[in-house]
mmCIF file of C-alpha atoms and ligand atoms in Angstrom:
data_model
loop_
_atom_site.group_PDB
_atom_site.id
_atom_site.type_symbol
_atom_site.label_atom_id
_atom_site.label_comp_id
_atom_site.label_asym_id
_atom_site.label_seq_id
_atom_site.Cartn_x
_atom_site.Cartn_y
_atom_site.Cartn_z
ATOM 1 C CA UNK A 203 134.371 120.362 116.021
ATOM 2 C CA UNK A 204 134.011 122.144 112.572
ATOM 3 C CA UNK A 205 136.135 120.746 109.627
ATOM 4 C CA UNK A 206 136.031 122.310 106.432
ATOM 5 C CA UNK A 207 137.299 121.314 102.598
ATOM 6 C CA UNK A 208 138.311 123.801 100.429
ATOM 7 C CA UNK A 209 139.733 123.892 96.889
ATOM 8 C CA UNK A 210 139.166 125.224 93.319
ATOM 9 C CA UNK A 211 136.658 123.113 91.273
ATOM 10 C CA UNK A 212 138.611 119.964 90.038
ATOM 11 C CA UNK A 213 140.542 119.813 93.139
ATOM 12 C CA UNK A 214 139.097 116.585 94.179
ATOM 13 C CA UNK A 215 137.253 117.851 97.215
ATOM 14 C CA UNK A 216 133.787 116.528 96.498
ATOM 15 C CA UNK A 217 135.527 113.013 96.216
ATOM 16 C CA UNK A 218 137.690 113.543 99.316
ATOM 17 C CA UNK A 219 134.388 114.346 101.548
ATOM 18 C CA UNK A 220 132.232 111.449 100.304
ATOM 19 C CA UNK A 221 135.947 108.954 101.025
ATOM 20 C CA UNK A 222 135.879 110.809 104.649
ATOM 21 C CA UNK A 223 132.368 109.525 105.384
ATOM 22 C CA UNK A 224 133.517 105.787 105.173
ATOM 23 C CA UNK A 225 137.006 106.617 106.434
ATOM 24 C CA UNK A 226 135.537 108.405 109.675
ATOM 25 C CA UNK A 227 132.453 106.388 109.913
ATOM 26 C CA UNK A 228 133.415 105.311 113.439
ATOM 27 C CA UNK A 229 133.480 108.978 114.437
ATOM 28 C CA UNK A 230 130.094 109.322 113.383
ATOM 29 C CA UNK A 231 130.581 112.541 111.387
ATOM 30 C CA UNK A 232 128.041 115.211 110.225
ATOM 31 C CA UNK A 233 128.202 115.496 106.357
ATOM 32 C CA UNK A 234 127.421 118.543 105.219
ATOM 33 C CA UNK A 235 128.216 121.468 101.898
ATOM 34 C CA UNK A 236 127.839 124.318 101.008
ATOM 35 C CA UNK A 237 125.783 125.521 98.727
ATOM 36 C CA UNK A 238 122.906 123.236 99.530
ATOM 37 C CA UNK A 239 122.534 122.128 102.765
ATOM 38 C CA UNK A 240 119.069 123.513 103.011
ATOM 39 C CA UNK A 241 116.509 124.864 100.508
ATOM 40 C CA UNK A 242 118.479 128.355 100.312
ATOM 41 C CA UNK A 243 120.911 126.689 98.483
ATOM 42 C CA UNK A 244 118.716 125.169 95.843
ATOM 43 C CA UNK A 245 117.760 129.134 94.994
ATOM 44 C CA UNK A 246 122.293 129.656 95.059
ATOM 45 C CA UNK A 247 122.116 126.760 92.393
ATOM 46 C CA UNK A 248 119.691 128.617 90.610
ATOM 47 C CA UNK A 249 121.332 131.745 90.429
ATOM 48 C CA UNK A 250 124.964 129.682 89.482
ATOM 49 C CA UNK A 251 122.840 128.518 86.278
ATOM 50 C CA UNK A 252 121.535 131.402 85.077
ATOM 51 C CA UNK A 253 124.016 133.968 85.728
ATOM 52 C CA UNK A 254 122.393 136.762 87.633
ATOM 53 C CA UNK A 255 124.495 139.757 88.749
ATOM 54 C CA UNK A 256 127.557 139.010 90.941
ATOM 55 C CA UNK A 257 125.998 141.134 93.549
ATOM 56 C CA UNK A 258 122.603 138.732 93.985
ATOM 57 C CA UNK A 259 124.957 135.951 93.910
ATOM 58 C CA UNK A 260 127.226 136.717 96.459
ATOM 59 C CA UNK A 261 124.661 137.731 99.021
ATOM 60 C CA UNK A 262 122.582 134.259 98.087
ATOM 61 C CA UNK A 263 125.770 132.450 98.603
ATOM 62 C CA UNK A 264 125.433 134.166 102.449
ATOM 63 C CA UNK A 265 122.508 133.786 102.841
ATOM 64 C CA UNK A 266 122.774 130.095 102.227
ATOM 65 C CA UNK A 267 125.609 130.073 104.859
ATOM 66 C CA UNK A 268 123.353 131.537 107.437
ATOM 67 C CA UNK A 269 120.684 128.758 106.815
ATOM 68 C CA UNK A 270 123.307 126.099 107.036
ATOM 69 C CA UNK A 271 124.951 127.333 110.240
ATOM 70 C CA UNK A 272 121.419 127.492 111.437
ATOM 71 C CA UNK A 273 119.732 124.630 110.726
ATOM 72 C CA UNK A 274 122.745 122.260 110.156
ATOM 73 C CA UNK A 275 126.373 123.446 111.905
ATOM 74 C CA UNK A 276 125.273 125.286 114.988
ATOM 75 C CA UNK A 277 122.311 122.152 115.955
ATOM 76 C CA UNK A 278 125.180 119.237 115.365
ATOM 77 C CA UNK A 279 128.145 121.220 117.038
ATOM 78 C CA UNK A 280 125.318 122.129 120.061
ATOM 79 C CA UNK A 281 125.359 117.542 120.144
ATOM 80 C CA UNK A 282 129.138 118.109 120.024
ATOM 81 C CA UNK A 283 129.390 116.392 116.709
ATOM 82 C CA UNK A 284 131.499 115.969 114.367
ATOM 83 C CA UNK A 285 130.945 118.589 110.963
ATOM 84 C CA UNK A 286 132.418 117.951 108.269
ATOM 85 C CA UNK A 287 131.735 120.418 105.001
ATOM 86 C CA UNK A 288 132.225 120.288 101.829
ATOM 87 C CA UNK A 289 133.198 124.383 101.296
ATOM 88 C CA UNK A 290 132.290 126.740 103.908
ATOM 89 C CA UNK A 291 133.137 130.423 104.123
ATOM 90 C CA UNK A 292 136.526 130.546 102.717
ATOM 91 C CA UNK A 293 134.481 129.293 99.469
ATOM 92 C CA UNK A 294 133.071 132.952 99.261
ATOM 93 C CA UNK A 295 136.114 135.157 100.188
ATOM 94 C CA UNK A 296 138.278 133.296 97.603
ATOM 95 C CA UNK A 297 135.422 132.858 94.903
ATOM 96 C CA UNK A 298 133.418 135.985 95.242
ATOM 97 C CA UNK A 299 136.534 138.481 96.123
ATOM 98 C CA UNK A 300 137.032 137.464 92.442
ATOM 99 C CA UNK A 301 133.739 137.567 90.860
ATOM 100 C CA UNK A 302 132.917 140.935 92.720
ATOM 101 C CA UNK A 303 136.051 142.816 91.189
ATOM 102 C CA UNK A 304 135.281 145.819 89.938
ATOM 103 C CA UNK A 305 131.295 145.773 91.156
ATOM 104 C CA UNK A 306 132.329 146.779 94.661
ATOM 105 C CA UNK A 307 135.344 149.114 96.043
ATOM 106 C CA UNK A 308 137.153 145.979 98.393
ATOM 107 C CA UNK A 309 135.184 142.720 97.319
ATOM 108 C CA UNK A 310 136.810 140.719 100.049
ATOM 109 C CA UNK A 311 136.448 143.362 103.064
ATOM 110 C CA UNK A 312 133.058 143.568 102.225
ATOM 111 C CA UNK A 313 132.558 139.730 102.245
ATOM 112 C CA UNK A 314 134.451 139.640 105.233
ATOM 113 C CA UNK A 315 132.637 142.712 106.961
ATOM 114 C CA UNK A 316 129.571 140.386 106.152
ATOM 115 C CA UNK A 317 130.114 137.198 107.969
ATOM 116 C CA UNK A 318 132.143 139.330 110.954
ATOM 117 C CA UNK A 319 130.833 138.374 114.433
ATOM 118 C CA UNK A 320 128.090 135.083 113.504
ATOM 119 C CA UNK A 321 129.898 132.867 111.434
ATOM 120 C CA UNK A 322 131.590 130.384 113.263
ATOM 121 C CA UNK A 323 135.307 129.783 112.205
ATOM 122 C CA UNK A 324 136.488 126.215 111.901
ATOM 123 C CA UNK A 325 138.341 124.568 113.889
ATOM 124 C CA UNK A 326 140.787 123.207 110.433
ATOM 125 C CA UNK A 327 140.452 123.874 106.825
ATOM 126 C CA UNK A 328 141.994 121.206 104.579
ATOM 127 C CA UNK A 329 142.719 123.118 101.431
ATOM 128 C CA UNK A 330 143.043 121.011 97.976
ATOM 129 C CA UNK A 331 145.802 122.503 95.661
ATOM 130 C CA UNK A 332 146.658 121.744 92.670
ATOM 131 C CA UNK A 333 147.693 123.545 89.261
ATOM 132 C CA UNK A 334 145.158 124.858 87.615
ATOM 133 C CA UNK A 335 146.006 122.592 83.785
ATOM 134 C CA UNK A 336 145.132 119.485 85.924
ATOM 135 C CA UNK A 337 142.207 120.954 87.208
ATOM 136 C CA UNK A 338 140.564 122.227 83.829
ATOM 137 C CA UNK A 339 141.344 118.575 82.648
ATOM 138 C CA UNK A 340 139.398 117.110 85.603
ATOM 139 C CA UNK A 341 136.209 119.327 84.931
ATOM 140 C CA UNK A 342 133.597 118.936 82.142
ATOM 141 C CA UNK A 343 134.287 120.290 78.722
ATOM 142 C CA UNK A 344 134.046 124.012 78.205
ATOM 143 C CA UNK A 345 130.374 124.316 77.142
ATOM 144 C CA UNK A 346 129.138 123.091 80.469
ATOM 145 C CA UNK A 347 131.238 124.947 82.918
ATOM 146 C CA UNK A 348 130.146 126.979 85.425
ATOM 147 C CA UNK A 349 131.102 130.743 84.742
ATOM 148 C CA UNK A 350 133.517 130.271 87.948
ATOM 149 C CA UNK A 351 135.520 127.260 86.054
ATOM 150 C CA UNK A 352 137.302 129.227 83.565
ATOM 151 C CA UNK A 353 140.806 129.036 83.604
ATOM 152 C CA UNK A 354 141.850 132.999 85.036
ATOM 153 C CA UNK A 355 139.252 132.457 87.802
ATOM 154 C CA UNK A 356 140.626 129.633 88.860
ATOM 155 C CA UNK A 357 144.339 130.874 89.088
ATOM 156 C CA UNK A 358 142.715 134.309 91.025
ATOM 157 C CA UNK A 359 140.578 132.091 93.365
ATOM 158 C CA UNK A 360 143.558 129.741 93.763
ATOM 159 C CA UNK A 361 145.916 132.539 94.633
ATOM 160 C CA UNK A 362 143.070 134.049 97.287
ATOM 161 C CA UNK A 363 143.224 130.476 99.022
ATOM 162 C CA UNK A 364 147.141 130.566 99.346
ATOM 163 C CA UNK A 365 146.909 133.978 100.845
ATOM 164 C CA UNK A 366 144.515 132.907 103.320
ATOM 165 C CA UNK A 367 146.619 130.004 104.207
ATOM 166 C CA UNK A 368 149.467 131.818 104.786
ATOM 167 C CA UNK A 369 147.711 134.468 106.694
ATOM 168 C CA UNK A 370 146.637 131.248 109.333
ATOM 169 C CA UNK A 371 149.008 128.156 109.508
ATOM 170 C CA UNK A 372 147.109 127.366 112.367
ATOM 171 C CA UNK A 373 143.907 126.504 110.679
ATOM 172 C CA UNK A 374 144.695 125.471 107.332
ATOM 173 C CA UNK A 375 146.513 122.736 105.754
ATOM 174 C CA UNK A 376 147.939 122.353 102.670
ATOM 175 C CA UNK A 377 146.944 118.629 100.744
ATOM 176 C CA UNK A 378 148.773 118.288 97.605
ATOM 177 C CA UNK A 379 145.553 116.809 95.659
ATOM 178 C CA UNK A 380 147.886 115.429 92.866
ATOM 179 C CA UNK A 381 148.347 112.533 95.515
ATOM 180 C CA UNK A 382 146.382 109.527 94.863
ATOM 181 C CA UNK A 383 142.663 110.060 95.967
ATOM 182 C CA UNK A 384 143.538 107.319 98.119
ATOM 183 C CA UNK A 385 146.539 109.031 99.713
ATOM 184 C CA UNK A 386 145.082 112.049 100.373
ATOM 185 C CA UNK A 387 141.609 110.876 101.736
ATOM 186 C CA UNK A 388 143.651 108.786 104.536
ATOM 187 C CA UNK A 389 146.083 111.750 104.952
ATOM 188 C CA UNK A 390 143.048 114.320 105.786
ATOM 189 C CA UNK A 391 141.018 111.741 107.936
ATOM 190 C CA UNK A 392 144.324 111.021 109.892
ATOM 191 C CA UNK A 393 144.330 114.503 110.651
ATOM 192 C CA UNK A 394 141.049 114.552 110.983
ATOM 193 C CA UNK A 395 141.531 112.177 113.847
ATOM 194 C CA UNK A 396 144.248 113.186 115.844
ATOM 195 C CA UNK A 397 142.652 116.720 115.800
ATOM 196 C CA UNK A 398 139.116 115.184 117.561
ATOM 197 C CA UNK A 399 141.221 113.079 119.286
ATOM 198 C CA UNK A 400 142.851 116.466 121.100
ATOM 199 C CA UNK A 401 139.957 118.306 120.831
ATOM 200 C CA UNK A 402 138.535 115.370 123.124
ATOM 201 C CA UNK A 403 140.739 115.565 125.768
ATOM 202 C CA UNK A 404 140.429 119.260 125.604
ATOM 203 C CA UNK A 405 136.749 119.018 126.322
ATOM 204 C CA UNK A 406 137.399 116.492 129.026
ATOM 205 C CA UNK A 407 140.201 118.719 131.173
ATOM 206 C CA UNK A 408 137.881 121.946 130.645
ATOM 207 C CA UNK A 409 135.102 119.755 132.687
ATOM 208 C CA UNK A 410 137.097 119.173 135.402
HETATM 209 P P1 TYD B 285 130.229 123.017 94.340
HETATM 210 O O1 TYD B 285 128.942 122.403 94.708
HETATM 211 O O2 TYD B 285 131.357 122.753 95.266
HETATM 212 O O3 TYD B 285 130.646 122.567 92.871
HETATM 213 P P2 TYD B 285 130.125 121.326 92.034
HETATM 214 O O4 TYD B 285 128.616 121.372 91.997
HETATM 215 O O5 TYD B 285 130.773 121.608 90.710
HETATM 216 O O6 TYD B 285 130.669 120.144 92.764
HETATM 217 O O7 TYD B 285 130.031 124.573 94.182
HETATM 218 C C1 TYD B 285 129.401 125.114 93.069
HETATM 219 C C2 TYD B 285 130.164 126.332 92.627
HETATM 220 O O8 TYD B 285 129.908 127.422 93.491
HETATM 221 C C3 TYD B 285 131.673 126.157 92.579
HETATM 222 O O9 TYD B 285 132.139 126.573 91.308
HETATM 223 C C4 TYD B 285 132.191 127.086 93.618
HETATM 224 C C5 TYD B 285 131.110 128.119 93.790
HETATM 225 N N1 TYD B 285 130.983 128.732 95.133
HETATM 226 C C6 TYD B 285 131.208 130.110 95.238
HETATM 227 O O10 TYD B 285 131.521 130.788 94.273
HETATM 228 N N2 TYD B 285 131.041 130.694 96.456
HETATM 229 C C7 TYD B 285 130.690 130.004 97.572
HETATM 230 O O11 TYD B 285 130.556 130.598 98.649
HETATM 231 C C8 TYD B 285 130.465 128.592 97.449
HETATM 232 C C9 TYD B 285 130.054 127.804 98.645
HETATM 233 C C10 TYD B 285 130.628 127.997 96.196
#
């Protein structure tokens, strides 16, 4: 079963993921992110840092997904694990449908068109919201943001998430991350549970 987390920067994500692991421990989860979950994403960092063209950095940003469902999701959900990341693909259409603007004709089409028919869709998204003030106040001061942390980004890649949550109720769920860390981490791994805990018996009647 694939969970992901999604959220602007300053949503409280990162936090929520590493409270998961201890929360879900029993479960025995897979821990993964993205960018980063193999050496691809080291290069994405890379490229975050020193601002190459949006173009380079979108397609890295893929091409680290493809080396993370490959060496990290599709092995673990193969063991019928537990996966558990920290951004996944949503992390691109809502990011890089912003940073693409303008570069090429229908940024989020064209992301879209470009994870069509290998990605693997999860199972539940868990999407952080919050508004955007609280966020900037959460992340580091201005001089070492990321170019993606600046205030209109934000609202645009905030707004991208909504529309993808209302587009499928079925997958994603809303977590009001102006809730206590607390509070939300035992909200998500609740849900967390009761979904593997279907998912389970799902698996077991499909055997019969
Ligand atoms: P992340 O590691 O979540 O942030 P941090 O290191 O601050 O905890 O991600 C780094 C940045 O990359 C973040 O601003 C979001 C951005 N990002 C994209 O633009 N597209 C993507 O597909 C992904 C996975 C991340």
């Amino acid at each position: 079963m694939l969970i992901t987390l999604e959220g602007i920067d300053g949503s409280g994500k990162s936090t929520l993921h590493a409270s998961l692991k201890d929360l879900l421990s029993d479960l025995n989860p897979l821990m993964t992110r993205e960018p980063g979950a193999t050496w691809v994403g080291d290069q994405v960092r890379r490229a975050i840092k020193e601002q190459i063209d949006p173009i380079t950095e979108a397609t890295l940003f893929v091409a680290d997904h493809a080396a993370h469902l490959a060496k990290v999701v599709r092995p673990a959900l193969a063991e019928g694990r537990l996966v558990i990341s920290d951004r996944y693909s949503d992390s691109r259409y809502a990011y890089q449908s912003v940073t693409l603007q303008g570069i090429v004709p229908e940024p989020e089409t064209w992301l879209r068109a470009m994870h069509d028919g290998w990605t693997i869709i999860p199972d539940k998204t868990f999407l952080c919201v919050l508004p955007i003030d609280e966020a900037l106040t959460r992340l580091k001061p201005d001089s070492q943001r990321e170019h993606f942390e600046k205030r209109e980004t934000l609202e645009n890649v905030q707004n991208n998430y909504l529309s993808y949550a209302k587009a499928e109720p079925g997958r994603f769920v809303i977590v009001d991350a102006m809730l206590s860390p607390e509070i939300v981490a035992k909200f998500v791994a609740d849900a967390i549970r009761v979904e593997w805990e279907t998912g389970k018996k799902k698996r077991k009647g499909r055997k019969k």
